[in-house]
GROMACS .gro file of C-alpha atoms in nm:
model
  227
    1MET     CA    1  22.495   7.991   8.935
    2LEU     CA    2  22.481   7.617   8.985
    3PRO     CA    3  22.777   7.469   8.788
    4THR     CA    4  22.717   7.145   8.599
    5ASN     CA    5  22.963   6.958   8.819
    6HIS     CA    6  22.751   7.043   9.129
    7LYS     CA    7  22.440   6.887   8.978
    8ARG     CA    8  22.342   6.528   9.071
    9SER     CA    9  22.070   6.519   8.799
   10ALA     CA   10  21.957   6.712   8.497
   11GLN     CA   11  21.689   6.894   8.700
   12PRO     CA   12  21.805   6.894   9.069
   13GLY     CA   13  21.587   6.997   9.355
   14ASP     CA   14  21.211   6.985   9.401
   15SER     CA   15  20.996   6.912   9.093
   16LYS     CA   16  20.737   7.151   8.949
   17ALA     CA   17  20.452   6.928   9.075
   18MET     CA   18  20.593   6.928   9.430
   19LEU     CA   19  20.652   7.305   9.427
   20SER     CA   20  20.303   7.378   9.294
   21ALA     CA   21  20.147   7.165   9.574
   22ARG     CA   22  20.365   7.342   9.829
   23ARG     CA   23  20.262   7.688   9.702
   24ARG     CA   24  19.889   7.594   9.727
   25VAL     CA   25  19.944   7.466  10.081
   26LEU     CA   26  20.139   7.782  10.183
   27ASP     CA   27  19.881   8.008  10.017
   28SER     CA   28  19.612   7.834  10.224
   29GLY     CA   29  19.767   7.972  10.549
   30LEU     CA   30  19.849   7.634  10.698
   31TYR     CA   31  20.212   7.747  10.771
   32GLN     CA   32  20.131   8.112  10.843
   33PRO     CA   33  20.193   8.072  11.225
   34LEU     CA   34  20.544   7.960  11.142
   35ALA     CA   35  20.605   8.264  10.917
   36GLU     CA   36  20.477   8.485  11.201
   37GLN     CA   37  20.702   8.314  11.451
   38LEU     CA   38  20.992   8.355  11.217
   39ALA     CA   39  20.922   8.732  11.188
   40ALA     CA   40  20.892   8.767  11.568
   41SER     CA   41  21.220   8.585  11.621
   42LEU     CA   42  21.401   8.815  11.387
   43GLY     CA   43  21.257   9.125  11.549
   44GLU     CA   44  21.485   9.076  11.851
   45LEU     CA   45  21.802   9.101  11.646
   46ASP     CA   46  22.053   9.393  11.604
   47ALA     CA   47  22.041   9.585  11.283
   48ILE     CA   48  22.073   9.339  10.995
   49GLU     CA   49  22.180   9.472  10.653
   50THR     CA   50  22.228   9.152  10.451
   51ALA     CA   51  22.038   8.820  10.473
   52LEU     CA   52  22.026   8.499  10.281
   53ASP     CA   53  21.771   8.220  10.270
   54LEU     CA   54  21.957   7.888  10.201
   55GLY     CA   55  21.731   7.651  10.020
   56CYS     CA   56  21.455   7.911   9.960
   57GLY     CA   57  21.214   7.698   9.762
   58GLU     CA   58  20.939   7.901   9.605
   59GLY     CA   59  21.014   8.200   9.830
   60TYR     CA   60  20.739   8.193  10.093
   61TYR     CA   61  20.972   8.224  10.390
   62THR     CA   62  21.217   8.449  10.206
   63GLN     CA   63  20.927   8.688  10.173
   64ALA     CA   64  20.855   8.663  10.548
   65LEU     CA   65  21.226   8.730  10.608
   66SER     CA   66  21.213   9.039  10.383
   67GLN     CA   67  20.906   9.174  10.554
   68ALA     CA   68  21.061   9.120  10.903
   69LEU     CA   69  21.381   9.307  10.785
   70PRO     CA   70  21.256   9.582  10.553
   71MET     CA   71  21.590   9.771  10.557
   72ALA     CA   72  21.800   9.465  10.473
   73SER     CA   73  21.918   9.334  10.138
   74VAL     CA   74  21.751   8.987  10.124
   75ALA     CA   75  21.827   8.707   9.882
   76GLY     CA   76  21.740   8.342   9.837
   77ILE     CA   77  21.916   8.048   9.667
   78ASP     CA   78  21.796   7.706   9.574
   79ILE     CA   79  21.920   7.424   9.346
   80SER     CA   80  21.576   7.393   9.184
   81LYS     CA   81  21.548   7.611   8.874
   82GLU     CA   82  21.169   7.587   8.893
   83ALA     CA   83  21.166   7.693   9.252
   84VAL     CA   84  21.370   8.004   9.178
   85ARG     CA   85  21.152   8.084   8.870
   86MET     CA   86  20.840   8.070   9.088
   87ALA     CA   87  21.003   8.279   9.369
   88SER     CA   88  21.141   8.556   9.145
   89LYS     CA   89  20.814   8.586   8.956
   90ARG     CA   90  20.605   8.647   9.266
   91TYR     CA   91  20.852   8.821   9.504
   92THR     CA   92  21.010   9.072   9.267
   93GLN     CA   93  21.170   9.287   9.540
   94ILE     CA   94  21.399   8.994   9.647
   95GLU     CA   95  21.703   8.862   9.469
   96PHE     CA   96  21.698   8.490   9.381
   97ALA     CA   97  21.948   8.262   9.222
   98VAL     CA   98  21.985   7.896   9.127
   99ALA     CA   99  22.276   7.789   9.348
  100SER     CA  100  22.380   7.536   9.603
  101ALA     CA  101  22.376   7.602   9.980
  102PHE     CA  102  22.698   7.394   9.984
  103ALA     CA  103  22.874   7.640   9.754
  104ALA     CA  104  22.691   7.976   9.763
  105PRO     CA  105  22.809   8.226   9.502
  106LEU     CA  106  22.880   8.494   9.762
  107ALA     CA  107  23.194   8.646   9.921
  108ASP     CA  108  23.329   8.541  10.256
  109THR     CA  109  23.159   8.700  10.562
  110SER     CA  110  22.908   8.872  10.328
  111ARG     CA  111  22.580   8.787  10.507
  112GLN     CA  112  22.483   8.900  10.854
  113LEU     CA  113  22.200   8.659  10.874
  114LEU     CA  114  22.146   8.313  10.733
  115LEU     CA  115  21.817   8.134  10.733
  116SER     CA  116  21.775   7.760  10.682
  117ILE     CA  117  21.423   7.604  10.688
  118PHE     CA  118  21.408   7.219  10.662
  119ALA     CA  119  21.722   7.247  10.441
  120PRO     CA  120  22.067   7.078  10.465
  121LEU     CA  121  22.367   7.305  10.508
  122ALA     CA  122  22.743   7.249  10.510
  123GLU     CA  123  22.906   7.364  10.829
  124GLN     CA  124  23.209   7.511  10.654
  125GLU     CA  125  22.991   7.712  10.413
  126LEU     CA  126  22.791   7.846  10.697
  127LEU     CA  127  23.102   7.968  10.882
  128ARG     CA  128  23.247   8.108  10.554
  129LEU     CA  129  22.943   8.329  10.491
  130LEU     CA  130  22.889   8.455  10.847
  131PRO     CA  131  23.105   8.737  10.986
  132THR     CA  132  23.175   8.756  11.362
  133GLY     CA  133  22.856   8.857  11.524
  134GLY     CA  134  22.643   8.723  11.241
  135TYR     CA  135  22.328   8.519  11.306
  136TYR     CA  136  22.207   8.180  11.188
  137LEU     CA  137  21.836   8.091  11.226
  138LYS     CA  138  21.766   7.719  11.176
  139VAL     CA  139  21.410   7.585  11.148
  140THR     CA  140  21.346   7.213  11.189
  141PRO     CA  141  21.037   6.999  11.238
  142GLY     CA  142  20.940   6.922  11.592
  143ALA     CA  143  20.928   6.563  11.705
  144ARG     CA  144  20.554   6.520  11.633
  145HIS     CA  145  20.526   6.731  11.318
  146LEU     CA  146  20.252   6.587  11.095
  147TRP     CA  147  20.224   6.297  11.340
  148ALA     CA  148  19.864   6.202  11.259
  149LEU     CA  149  19.946   6.201  10.893
  150ARG     CA  150  20.250   5.988  10.943
  151LYS     CA  151  20.060   5.744  11.163
  152HIS     CA  152  19.805   5.702  10.884
  153LEU     CA  153  20.066   5.655  10.614
  154TYR     CA  154  20.317   5.429  10.786
  155GLU     CA  155  20.280   5.116  10.993
  156GLN     CA  156  20.563   5.217  11.229
  157PRO     CA  157  20.610   5.596  11.216
  158GLN     CA  158  20.906   5.745  11.406
  159PRO     CA  159  20.913   6.087  11.565
  160HIS     CA  160  21.140   6.343  11.402
  161GLU     CA  161  21.480   6.366  11.568
  162VAL     CA  162  21.515   6.694  11.755
  163ALA     CA  163  21.784   6.893  11.583
  164SER     CA  164  22.109   6.951  11.772
  165PRO     CA  165  22.308   7.273  11.757
  166PRO     CA  166  22.550   7.289  11.462
  167PRO     CA  167  22.917   7.247  11.546
  168GLY     CA  168  23.165   7.526  11.497
  169ASN     CA  169  23.214   7.865  11.652
  170LEU     CA  170  22.835   7.932  11.702
  171GLN     CA  171  22.671   8.014  12.030
  172SER     CA  172  22.303   7.941  12.101
  173VAL     CA  173  22.111   8.267  12.151
  174ASN     CA  174  21.748   8.147  12.173
  175ARG     CA  175  21.507   7.862  12.099
  176TRP     CA  176  21.141   7.879  12.018
  177GLU     CA  177  20.897   7.583  11.991
  178LEU     CA  178  20.575   7.619  11.797
  179GLU     CA  179  20.285   7.367  11.798
  180TYR     CA  180  19.927   7.382  11.677
  181THR     CA  181  19.670   7.145  11.535
  182VAL     CA  182  19.446   7.210  11.235
  183PRO     CA  183  19.189   7.012  11.036
  184VAL     CA  184  19.307   6.938  10.684
  185ALA     CA  185  19.086   6.767  10.427
  186GLY     CA  186  19.023   6.713  10.055
  187THR     CA  187  19.257   6.861   9.797
  188LEU     CA  188  19.457   7.055  10.059
  189LEU     CA  189  19.536   6.730  10.238
  190GLN     CA  190  19.644   6.577   9.909
  191ASP     CA  191  19.865   6.878   9.835
  192LEU     CA  192  20.017   6.847  10.181
  193ILE     CA  193  20.116   6.490  10.108
  194ALA     CA  194  20.237   6.582   9.759
  195MET     CA  195  20.480   6.845   9.890
  196THR     CA  196  20.650   6.596  10.109
  197PRO     CA  197  20.851   6.272  10.046
  198TYR     CA  198  20.551   6.082  10.185
  199ALA     CA  199  20.393   6.085   9.838
  200HIS     CA  200  20.668   5.851   9.722
  201THR     CA  201  20.745   5.646  10.037
  202ALA     CA  202  20.411   5.582  10.199
  203ARG     CA  203  20.188   5.281  10.145
  204ARG     CA  204  19.979   5.329   9.830
  205SER     CA  205  19.662   5.196  10.003
  206ALA     CA  206  19.702   5.451  10.283
  207LEU     CA  207  19.743   5.733  10.029
  208GLU     CA  208  19.427   5.638   9.847
  209CYS     CA  209  19.185   5.622  10.141
  210ILE     CA  210  19.283   5.933  10.339
  211GLU     CA  211  19.025   6.209  10.338
  212THR     CA  212  19.043   6.430  10.647
  213LEU     CA  213  19.278   6.455  10.948
  214GLN     CA  214  19.352   6.668  11.251
  215VAL     CA  215  19.711   6.747  11.170
  216GLU     CA  216  19.972   6.843  11.426
  217MET     CA  217  20.216   7.115  11.316
  218ALA     CA  218  20.531   7.134  11.523
  219PHE     CA  219  20.849   7.335  11.467
  220GLN     CA  220  21.167   7.428  11.643
  221LEU     CA  221  21.343   7.751  11.574
  222ASP     CA  222  21.707   7.784  11.687
  223LEU     CA  223  21.897   8.113  11.676
  224PHE     CA  224  22.276   8.105  11.686
  225ARG     CA  225  22.543   8.378  11.675
  226ARG     CA  226  22.898   8.348  11.548
  227GLN     CA  227  23.158   8.433  11.812
   0.00000   0.00000   0.00000
């Protein structure tokens, strides 16, 4: 469902190597506290019947969304064909499609909940998909997310910018901040680097000598409701 004129390359989105590294990292439990916080945040909502993960990747958080809302129809879209293949193969109870979050192949006001984790999203598309009373849960990295790793890889690392509320007819409902530190070493550390842009932008010498780190994990979850 991703038309050719919406593609910027022959194979848009994350590569198979990046997705495979991400799946190994996610399977290790490194991001499990985020999945648990996601579920807890959704548990406070009114009855949700339809939900969509925008930029679902290989489906890890879409599955967390589905488990948190067992009575809802849950779907995920991503521009990466390989990501959708991996997601649909593992999470067979969820609907997945290759499509753009900037032009979702869904009817107006058709999703009561939209989820976006580290993914770009067009404001007009967000407002098109959400009915009045619908929710949008946005997850972004905290200022010091992976700070020790970024200090090792870059000479002058910069904190992540704290995400601001999206414009439009959306009201802030709640905000959660999640932080924890874990030791990461060996192949898991290499996979963590490989699943991020750091693998392509960091100094080569820094990539080669890294072996183990105490890694800060930091996230901000913002829940909005359409008025």
